[in-house]
PDB file of C-alpha atoms and ligand atoms in Angstrom:
ATOM      1  CA  MET P   1    -114.826   3.930  37.027  1.00 75.00           C
ATOM      2  CA  GLN P   2    -115.101   7.606  38.004  1.00 79.00           C
ATOM      3  CA  LEU P   3    -111.858   9.407  38.843  1.00 87.00           C
ATOM      4  CA  PRO P   4    -111.120  13.067  39.558  1.00 86.00           C
ATOM      5  CA  ASP P   5    -108.928  14.945  37.061  1.00 89.00           C
ATOM      6  CA  ASN P   6    -105.215  14.726  37.727  1.00 94.00           C
ATOM      7  CA  PHE P   7    -105.692  11.726  40.043  1.00 97.00           C
ATOM      8  CA  HIS P   8    -102.541  10.700  41.935  1.00 98.00           C
ATOM      9  CA  ILE P   9    -102.159   7.211  43.349  1.00 98.00           C
ATOM     10  CA  ALA P  10     -99.118   6.177  45.370  1.00 98.00           C
ATOM     11  CA  VAL P  11     -98.254   2.585  46.211  1.00 98.00           C
ATOM     12  CA  ILE P  12     -96.101   1.007  48.915  1.00 98.00           C
ATOM     13  CA  MET P  13     -95.369  -2.320  47.225  1.00 98.00           C
ATOM     14  CA  ASP P  14     -94.906  -4.354  50.390  1.00 98.00           C
ATOM     15  CA  GLY P  15     -94.720  -8.105  50.981  1.00 98.00           C
ATOM     16  CA  ASN P  16     -92.276  -9.193  48.273  1.00 97.00           C
ATOM     17  CA  GLY P  17     -89.890 -10.810  50.765  1.00 96.00           C
ATOM     18  CA  ARG P  18     -92.662 -12.822  52.430  1.00 96.00           C
ATOM     19  CA  TRP P  19     -94.056 -13.840  49.041  1.00 97.00           C
ATOM     20  CA  GLY P  20     -90.623 -15.160  48.070  1.00 96.00           C
ATOM     21  CA  GLU P  21     -90.332 -17.145  51.305  1.00 95.00           C
ATOM     22  CA  ILE P  22     -93.890 -18.548  51.144  1.00 95.00           C
ATOM     23  CA  HIS P  23     -93.317 -19.783  47.618  1.00 95.00           C
ATOM     24  CA  LYS P  24     -90.218 -21.654  48.849  1.00 78.00           C
ATOM     25  CA  LYS P  25     -87.837 -19.392  47.030  1.00 85.00           C
ATOM     26  CA  ASN P  26     -85.885 -16.525  48.532  1.00 93.00           C
ATOM     27  CA  ARG P  27     -86.623 -12.836  49.170  1.00 95.00           C
ATOM     28  CA  VAL P  28     -84.980 -11.722  45.920  1.00 96.00           C
ATOM     29  CA  ALA P  29     -87.265 -14.074  43.971  1.00 96.00           C
ATOM     30  CA  GLY P  30     -90.111 -12.229  45.703  1.00 97.00           C
ATOM     31  CA  HIS P  31     -88.786  -8.880  44.454  1.00 97.00           C
ATOM     32  CA  GLU P  32     -88.557 -10.333  40.942  1.00 96.00           C
ATOM     33  CA  ALA P  33     -92.201 -11.394  41.135  1.00 97.00           C
ATOM     34  CA  GLY P  34     -92.953  -7.884  42.448  1.00 97.00           C
ATOM     35  CA  MET P  35     -91.189  -6.304  39.492  1.00 96.00           C
ATOM     36  CA  ASN P  36     -93.264  -8.442  37.141  1.00 95.00           C
ATOM     37  CA  ARG P  37     -96.449  -6.969  38.642  1.00 96.00           C
ATOM     38  CA  VAL P  38     -95.468  -3.370  37.946  1.00 95.00           C
ATOM     39  CA  GLY P  39     -96.345  -3.603  34.231  1.00 92.00           C
ATOM     40  CA  GLU P  40     -99.906  -4.664  34.957  1.00 93.00           C
ATOM     41  CA  LEU P  41    -100.411  -1.794  37.395  1.00 94.00           C
ATOM     42  CA  PHE P  42     -99.044   0.598  34.861  1.00 89.00           C
ATOM     43  CA  ASP P  43    -101.279  -0.728  32.020  1.00 92.00           C
ATOM     44  CA  GLU P  44    -104.388  -0.677  34.178  1.00 94.00           C
ATOM     45  CA  SER P  45    -103.586   2.834  35.438  1.00 95.00           C
ATOM     46  CA  THR P  46    -103.333   4.073  31.859  1.00 92.00           C
ATOM     47  CA  LYS P  47    -106.631   2.360  31.000  1.00 93.00           C
ATOM     48  CA  LEU P  48    -108.372   3.947  33.966  1.00 94.00           C
ATOM     49  CA  GLY P  49    -107.037   7.407  33.073  1.00 93.00           C
ATOM     50  CA  ILE P  50    -104.879   7.768  36.205  1.00 96.00           C
ATOM     51  CA  ARG P  51    -102.528  10.701  35.578  1.00 96.00           C
ATOM     52  CA  HIS P  52     -99.923  10.218  38.311  1.00 98.00           C
ATOM     53  CA  LEU P  53     -98.568   7.003  39.750  1.00 98.00           C
ATOM     54  CA  THR P  54     -95.823   6.967  42.406  1.00 98.00           C
ATOM     55  CA  LEU P  55     -94.212   3.660  43.389  1.00 98.00           C
ATOM     56  CA  PHE P  56     -92.006   3.059  46.423  1.00 98.00           C
ATOM     57  CA  ALA P  57     -89.218   0.875  45.019  1.00 98.00           C
ATOM     58  CA  PHE P  58     -86.361   1.440  47.517  1.00 98.00           C
ATOM     59  CA  SER P  59     -86.241   3.461  50.711  1.00 98.00           C
ATOM     60  CA  THR P  60     -83.361   5.305  52.374  1.00 97.00           C
ATOM     61  CA  GLU P  61     -83.594   2.590  55.056  1.00 96.00           C
ATOM     62  CA  ASN P  62     -83.516  -0.417  52.679  1.00 97.00           C
ATOM     63  CA  TRP P  63     -79.677  -0.258  52.508  1.00 98.00           C
ATOM     64  CA  LYS P  64     -79.721  -1.955  55.937  1.00 97.00           C
ATOM     65  CA  ARG P  65     -80.898  -5.235  54.371  1.00 97.00           C
ATOM     66  CA  SER P  66     -78.460  -8.062  53.629  1.00 97.00           C
ATOM     67  CA  SER P  67     -76.021  -7.514  50.767  1.00 97.00           C
ATOM     68  CA  PHE P  68     -77.637 -10.486  48.996  1.00 96.00           C
ATOM     69  CA  GLU P  69     -80.983  -8.675  48.989  1.00 96.00           C
ATOM     70  CA  VAL P  70     -79.621  -5.177  48.211  1.00 98.00           C
ATOM     71  CA  ASN P  71     -77.514  -6.535  45.317  1.00 98.00           C
ATOM     72  CA  GLY P  72     -80.499  -8.511  44.070  1.00 97.00           C
ATOM     73  CA  LEU P  73     -82.643  -5.375  44.090  1.00 98.00           C
ATOM     74  CA  MET P  74     -80.001  -3.370  42.195  1.00 98.00           C
ATOM     75  CA  ARG P  75     -79.881  -6.114  39.546  1.00 98.00           C
ATOM     76  CA  ILE P  76     -83.691  -6.010  39.333  1.00 98.00           C
ATOM     77  CA  PHE P  77     -83.724  -2.194  38.914  1.00 98.00           C
ATOM     78  CA  ARG P  78     -81.223  -2.416  36.029  1.00 97.00           C
ATOM     79  CA  GLU P  79     -83.214  -5.222  34.462  1.00 96.00           C
ATOM     80  CA  TYR P  80     -86.458  -3.275  34.862  1.00 96.00           C
ATOM     81  CA  ILE P  81     -85.099  -0.162  33.145  1.00 96.00           C
ATOM     82  CA  LYS P  82     -83.541  -2.191  30.300  1.00 95.00           C
ATOM     83  CA  ARG P  83     -86.614  -4.350  29.783  1.00 93.00           C
ATOM     84  CA  GLU P  84     -89.305  -1.707  30.144  1.00 91.00           C
ATOM     85  CA  SER P  85     -87.709   1.341  28.480  1.00 93.00           C
ATOM     86  CA  ALA P  86     -89.085   0.546  25.011  1.00 91.00           C
ATOM     87  CA  LYS P  87     -92.591   0.083  26.384  1.00 90.00           C
ATOM     88  CA  ILE P  88     -92.370   3.275  28.448  1.00 91.00           C
ATOM     89  CA  LEU P  89     -91.162   5.251  25.427  1.00 91.00           C
ATOM     90  CA  GLY P  90     -93.841   3.763  23.174  1.00 91.00           C
ATOM     91  CA  GLU P  91     -96.642   4.572  25.581  1.00 91.00           C
ATOM     92  CA  ASN P  92     -95.977   8.275  26.081  1.00 91.00           C
ATOM     93  CA  VAL P  93     -95.162   7.737  29.788  1.00 93.00           C
ATOM     94  CA  ARG P  94     -93.088  10.347  31.601  1.00 96.00           C
ATOM     95  CA  VAL P  95     -90.741   8.809  34.162  1.00 97.00           C
ATOM     96  CA  LYS P  96     -89.143  10.545  37.091  1.00 98.00           C
ATOM     97  CA  PHE P  97     -86.992   8.956  39.774  1.00 98.00           C
ATOM     98  CA  ILE P  98     -87.592  10.636  43.118  1.00 98.00           C
ATOM     99  CA  GLY P  99     -85.165  10.284  46.011  1.00 98.00           C
ATOM    100  CA  ASP P 100     -81.436  10.815  46.255  1.00 98.00           C
ATOM    101  CA  LYS P 101     -79.815   9.176  43.225  1.00 98.00           C
ATOM    102  CA  ALA P 102     -76.278   9.909  44.439  1.00 97.00           C
ATOM    103  CA  ALA P 103     -76.069   6.682  46.474  1.00 97.00           C
ATOM    104  CA  PHE P 104     -76.451   4.389  43.443  1.00 98.00           C
ATOM    105  CA  SER P 105     -73.680   3.114  41.205  1.00 98.00           C
ATOM    106  CA  LYS P 106     -72.666   5.300  38.262  1.00 98.00           C
ATOM    107  CA  ASP P 107     -74.152   3.037  35.611  1.00 97.00           C
ATOM    108  CA  LEU P 108     -77.535   2.863  37.343  1.00 98.00           C
ATOM    109  CA  ILE P 109     -77.598   6.657  37.822  1.00 98.00           C
ATOM    110  CA  ALA P 110     -76.840   7.072  34.102  1.00 98.00           C
ATOM    111  CA  MET P 111     -79.696   4.691  33.206  1.00 97.00           C
ATOM    112  CA  MET P 112     -82.137   6.595  35.425  1.00 98.00           C
ATOM    113  CA  ILE P 113     -81.132  10.001  34.034  1.00 98.00           C
ATOM    114  CA  SER P 114     -81.288   8.756  30.460  1.00 97.00           C
ATOM    115  CA  LEU P 115     -84.842   7.409  30.918  1.00 97.00           C
ATOM    116  CA  GLU P 116     -85.914  10.693  32.539  1.00 97.00           C
ATOM    117  CA  ASP P 117     -84.393  12.692  29.674  1.00 97.00           C
ATOM    118  CA  GLN P 118     -85.895  10.530  26.974  1.00 96.00           C
ATOM    119  CA  THR P 119     -89.402  10.784  28.445  1.00 96.00           C
ATOM    120  CA  LYS P 120     -89.457  14.337  29.764  1.00 95.00           C
ATOM    121  CA  GLU P 121     -91.658  15.682  26.928  1.00 95.00           C
ATOM    122  CA  ASN P 122     -94.162  12.806  27.177  1.00 95.00           C
ATOM    123  CA  THR P 123     -97.707  13.782  28.050  1.00 93.00           C
ATOM    124  CA  GLY P 124     -99.275  10.481  29.169  1.00 92.00           C
ATOM    125  CA  LEU P 125     -99.074   8.820  32.574  1.00 94.00           C
ATOM    126  CA  GLN P 126     -96.532  10.411  34.912  1.00 96.00           C
ATOM    127  CA  LEU P 127     -94.671   7.575  36.638  1.00 96.00           C
ATOM    128  CA  ASN P 128     -92.578   8.488  39.684  1.00 98.00           C
ATOM    129  CA  VAL P 129     -90.330   5.734  40.958  1.00 98.00           C
ATOM    130  CA  ALA P 130     -89.055   6.364  44.480  1.00 98.00           C
ATOM    131  CA  MET P 131     -85.471   5.093  44.776  1.00 98.00           C
ATOM    132  CA  ASN P 132     -83.334   5.776  47.846  1.00 98.00           C
ATOM    133  CA  TYR P 133     -86.316   7.820  48.880  1.00 98.00           C
ATOM    134  CA  GLY P 134     -87.380   8.876  52.378  1.00 98.00           C
ATOM    135  CA  GLY P 135     -89.866  11.604  53.264  1.00 98.00           C
ATOM    136  CA  HIS P 136     -87.587  13.015  55.978  1.00 98.00           C
ATOM    137  CA  ASP P 137     -84.604  13.006  53.627  1.00 98.00           C
ATOM    138  CA  GLU P 138     -86.620  14.719  50.870  1.00 98.00           C
ATOM    139  CA  ILE P 139     -87.811  17.471  53.237  1.00 98.00           C
ATOM    140  CA  LEU P 140     -84.250  18.019  54.500  1.00 98.00           C
ATOM    141  CA  ARG P 141     -82.834  18.164  50.951  1.00 98.00           C
ATOM    142  CA  ALA P 142     -85.572  20.636  49.930  1.00 98.00           C
ATOM    143  CA  THR P 143     -84.824  22.801  52.982  1.00 98.00           C
ATOM    144  CA  ARG P 144     -81.092  22.783  52.212  1.00 97.00           C
ATOM    145  CA  LYS P 145     -81.826  23.809  48.602  1.00 97.00           C
ATOM    146  CA  LEU P 146     -83.935  26.741  49.800  1.00 97.00           C
ATOM    147  CA  LEU P 147     -81.381  27.833  52.398  1.00 96.00           C
ATOM    148  CA  ALA P 148     -78.682  27.780  49.719  1.00 97.00           C
ATOM    149  CA  GLN P 149     -80.861  30.172  47.696  1.00 96.00           C
ATOM    150  CA  ASN P 150     -80.877  32.587  50.665  1.00 96.00           C
ATOM    151  CA  ILE P 151     -84.649  32.793  50.744  1.00 95.00           C
ATOM    152  CA  ALA P 152     -85.821  35.119  53.531  1.00 95.00           C
ATOM    153  CA  PRO P 153     -88.017  33.326  56.107  1.00 95.00           C
ATOM    154  CA  GLU P 154     -90.992  35.595  55.379  1.00 97.00           C
ATOM    155  CA  ASP P 155     -90.731  34.832  51.637  1.00 97.00           C
ATOM    156  CA  LEU P 156     -91.041  31.086  52.061  1.00 97.00           C
ATOM    157  CA  THR P 157     -94.452  29.950  50.819  1.00 98.00           C
ATOM    158  CA  LYS P 158     -96.069  26.524  50.543  1.00 97.00           C
ATOM    159  CA  GLU P 159     -95.683  26.768  46.770  1.00 97.00           C
ATOM    160  CA  LEU P 160     -91.953  27.543  46.934  1.00 98.00           C
ATOM    161  CA  PHE P 161     -91.445  24.665  49.349  1.00 98.00           C
ATOM    162  CA  GLU P 162     -93.372  22.232  47.153  1.00 98.00           C
ATOM    163  CA  ASN P 163     -91.299  23.291  44.162  1.00 98.00           C
ATOM    164  CA  ALA P 164     -88.153  22.321  46.045  1.00 98.00           C
ATOM    165  CA  LEU P 165     -89.440  18.799  46.733  1.00 98.00           C
ATOM    166  CA  ASP P 166     -88.570  15.886  44.407  1.00 98.00           C
ATOM    167  CA  THR P 167     -92.228  15.764  43.344  1.00 98.00           C
ATOM    168  CA  ALA P 168     -92.307  19.397  42.095  1.00 97.00           C
ATOM    169  CA  GLY P 169     -95.118  19.763  39.584  1.00 95.00           C
ATOM    170  CA  THR P 170     -96.975  16.636  40.769  1.00 97.00           C
ATOM    171  CA  PRO P 171    -100.314  17.117  42.558  1.00 97.00           C
ATOM    172  CA  PRO P 172    -100.801  15.843  46.126  1.00 97.00           C
ATOM    173  CA  VAL P 173    -101.522  12.146  46.634  1.00 98.00           C
ATOM    174  CA  ASP P 174    -105.234  11.286  46.459  1.00 97.00           C
ATOM    175  CA  LEU P 175    -104.977   7.598  47.307  1.00 98.00           C
ATOM    176  CA  LEU P 176    -102.156   5.823  49.123  1.00 98.00           C
ATOM    177  CA  VAL P 177    -102.199   2.026  48.836  1.00 98.00           C
ATOM    178  CA  ARG P 178    -100.127  -0.303  50.991  1.00 98.00           C
ATOM    179  CA  THR P 179    -100.117  -4.027  50.415  1.00 98.00           C
ATOM    180  CA  SER P 180     -99.292  -6.960  52.737  1.00 98.00           C
ATOM    181  CA  GLY P 181    -101.314  -6.065  55.833  1.00 98.00           C
ATOM    182  CA  GLU P 182     -99.015  -3.441  57.364  1.00 96.00           C
ATOM    183  CA  GLN P 183    -100.756  -0.185  58.257  1.00 97.00           C
ATOM    184  CA  ARG P 184     -97.915   2.321  58.230  1.00 96.00           C
ATOM    185  CA  ILE P 185     -96.762   5.193  56.007  1.00 97.00           C
ATOM    186  CA  SER P 186     -93.069   4.245  56.507  1.00 97.00           C
ATOM    187  CA  ASN P 187     -91.588   7.637  55.619  1.00 98.00           C
ATOM    188  CA  PHE P 188     -93.246   7.734  52.177  1.00 98.00           C
ATOM    189  CA  LEU P 189     -94.461  11.048  50.692  1.00 98.00           C
ATOM    190  CA  LEU P 190     -94.941  12.626  54.129  1.00 98.00           C
ATOM    191  CA  TRP P 191     -95.702  16.093  52.769  1.00 98.00           C
ATOM    192  CA  GLN P 192     -97.612  15.011  49.664  1.00 98.00           C
ATOM    193  CA  ALA P 193     -99.919  12.489  51.366  1.00 98.00           C
ATOM    194  CA  ALA P 194    -101.163  14.926  54.035  1.00 97.00           C
ATOM    195  CA  TYR P 195    -104.810  14.467  52.960  1.00 96.00           C
ATOM    196  CA  ALA P 196    -104.541  11.189  51.080  1.00 97.00           C
ATOM    197  CA  GLU P 197    -107.127   8.483  51.572  1.00 96.00           C
ATOM    198  CA  LEU P 198    -105.376   5.368  52.896  1.00 98.00           C
ATOM    199  CA  TYR P 199    -106.113   1.895  51.573  1.00 98.00           C
ATOM    200  CA  PHE P 200    -104.579  -1.174  53.202  1.00 98.00           C
ATOM    201  CA  THR P 201    -104.919  -4.690  51.871  1.00 98.00           C
ATOM    202  CA  ASP P 202    -103.576  -8.037  53.120  1.00 98.00           C
ATOM    203  CA  THR P 203    -102.644  -9.018  49.551  1.00 98.00           C
ATOM    204  CA  LEU P 204     -98.872  -9.310  49.098  1.00 98.00           C
ATOM    205  CA  TRP P 205     -97.495  -7.042  46.355  1.00 98.00           C
ATOM    206  CA  PRO P 206     -96.671  -9.859  43.853  1.00 98.00           C
ATOM    207  CA  ASP P 207    -100.372 -10.878  43.996  1.00 98.00           C
ATOM    208  CA  PHE P 208    -101.738  -7.339  43.525  1.00 98.00           C
ATOM    209  CA  ASP P 209    -103.440  -7.460  40.107  1.00 97.00           C
ATOM    210  CA  ALA P 210    -105.642  -5.136  38.042  1.00 97.00           C
ATOM    211  CA  ASN P 211    -108.702  -6.243  39.991  1.00 97.00           C
ATOM    212  CA  GLU P 212    -107.033  -5.299  43.298  1.00 98.00           C
ATOM    213  CA  LEU P 213    -106.264  -1.853  41.892  1.00 97.00           C
ATOM    214  CA  LYS P 214    -109.922  -1.426  40.950  1.00 97.00           C
ATOM    215  CA  LYS P 215    -110.939  -2.453  44.498  1.00 97.00           C
ATOM    216  CA  SER P 216    -108.700   0.250  45.969  1.00 97.00           C
ATOM    217  CA  ILE P 217    -110.245   2.857  43.666  1.00 96.00           C
ATOM    218  CA  ALA P 218    -113.763   1.694  44.534  1.00 95.00           C
ATOM    219  CA  TYR P 219    -112.816   2.217  48.203  1.00 96.00           C
ATOM    220  CA  TYR P 220    -111.553   5.715  47.360  1.00 95.00           C
ATOM    221  CA  ASN P 221    -114.788   6.525  45.553  1.00 93.00           C
ATOM    222  CA  GLU P 222    -116.764   5.724  48.720  1.00 92.00           C
ATOM    223  CA  ARG P 223    -114.850   8.258  50.809  1.00 88.00           C
ATOM    224  CA  THR P 224    -115.981  11.829  51.331  1.00 78.00           C
ATOM    225  CA  ARG P 225    -112.941  14.037  51.254  1.00 72.00           C
ATOM    226  CA  ARG P 226    -113.129  17.021  53.573  1.00 76.00           C
ATOM    227  CA  PHE P 227    -109.557  18.392  53.628  1.00 77.00           C
ATOM    228  CA  GLY P 228    -110.115  19.521  57.211  1.00 79.00           C
ATOM    229  CA  GLY P 229    -113.447  21.223  56.469  1.00 81.00           C
ATOM    230  CA  ASN P 230    -116.840  19.669  57.070  1.00 68.00           C
TER     231      ASN P 230
HETATM  232  C1  FPP I 301     -91.080  -4.233  50.004  1.00 56.64           C
HETATM  233  O1  FPP I 301     -91.313  -5.623  50.305  1.00 56.64           O
HETATM  234  C2  FPP I 301     -90.569  -4.074  48.655  1.00 56.64           C
HETATM  235  C3  FPP I 301     -89.347  -3.560  48.320  1.00 56.64           C
HETATM  236  C4  FPP I 301     -88.370  -3.089  49.318  1.00 56.64           C
HETATM  237  C5  FPP I 301     -88.901  -3.485  46.908  1.00 56.64           C
HETATM  238  C6  FPP I 301     -89.921  -3.096  45.867  1.00 56.64           C
HETATM  239  C7  FPP I 301     -89.339  -3.373  44.532  1.00 56.64           C
HETATM  240  C8  FPP I 301     -89.982  -3.936  43.480  1.00 56.64           C
HETATM  241  C9  FPP I 301     -91.427  -4.253  43.454  1.00 56.64           C
HETATM  242  C10 FPP I 301     -89.203  -4.259  42.264  1.00 56.64           C
HETATM  243  C11 FPP I 301     -89.045  -3.300  41.149  1.00 56.64           C
HETATM  244  C12 FPP I 301     -89.895  -2.115  41.045  1.00 56.64           C
HETATM  245  C13 FPP I 301     -89.674  -1.075  40.188  1.00 56.64           C
HETATM  246  C14 FPP I 301     -90.692  -0.005  40.036  1.00 56.64           C
HETATM  247  C15 FPP I 301     -88.438  -0.943  39.400  1.00 56.64           C
HETATM  248  P1  FPP I 301     -90.527  -6.298  51.522  1.00 56.64           P
HETATM  249  O2  FPP I 301     -89.263  -6.855  51.017  1.00 56.64           O
HETATM  250  O3  FPP I 301     -90.388  -5.310  52.634  1.00 56.64           O
HETATM  251  O4  FPP I 301     -91.496  -7.463  51.903  1.00 56.64           O
HETATM  252  P2  FPP I 301     -91.657  -8.127  53.351  1.00 56.64           P
HETATM  253  O5  FPP I 301     -92.434  -7.149  54.167  1.00 56.64           O
HETATM  254  O6  FPP I 301     -92.422  -9.370  53.054  1.00 56.64           O
HETATM  255  O7  FPP I 301     -90.296  -8.386  53.889  1.00 56.64           O
END
């Protein structure tokens, strides 16, 4: 499968709640099944030579869900980091959590920072996990950072702005995948996905396997990217 250098794929892992309900369990069971799919995506991405993978795990708006669901997700995030750290470390993956960490509990923040620190020199797949992430919030935080540095308006360049975003150093998104039939960006990577190819599938996230990933890449390979030119 042919892929450009430095390929960046971003995924909105949607449909966990519905999957949980359809399988006569609850929404949190759906998120658990969703978490169990992440490893396969990750392995297949490494196999295919994908360099950058960004996953939307929790949005700035997801706090509005029931406390049962939010607490369930927090438990799943802790479990994920505990369970997968050894694998991540062993596979030369570099992990970065994008979004505003400050809203999470102290122990979860410490776990996220520790995984980032332990993997920061790794040179394999770059895995960005978006947690308490929103595109609007990221752009506002970047703007505040720049204003605090007293940058003169005429000195502000695209490069400086991109370096103030959570994704500093990551190339723009090439392919944005959203599962579960919804066709929305939902405040994800608004700046970075400006020219991304969009791939929507009806498959619910917990059913999205290696073959589904290959289908999305085959779709990408059929597109002609013009970046506004012709
Ligand atoms: C959207 O489905 C999914 C989420 C809000 C959570 C995504 C989290 C995981 C897959 C678990 C762990 C992942 C990592 C990387 C640690 P939804 O609940 O909106 O589904 P619905 O549209 O059916 O309600």
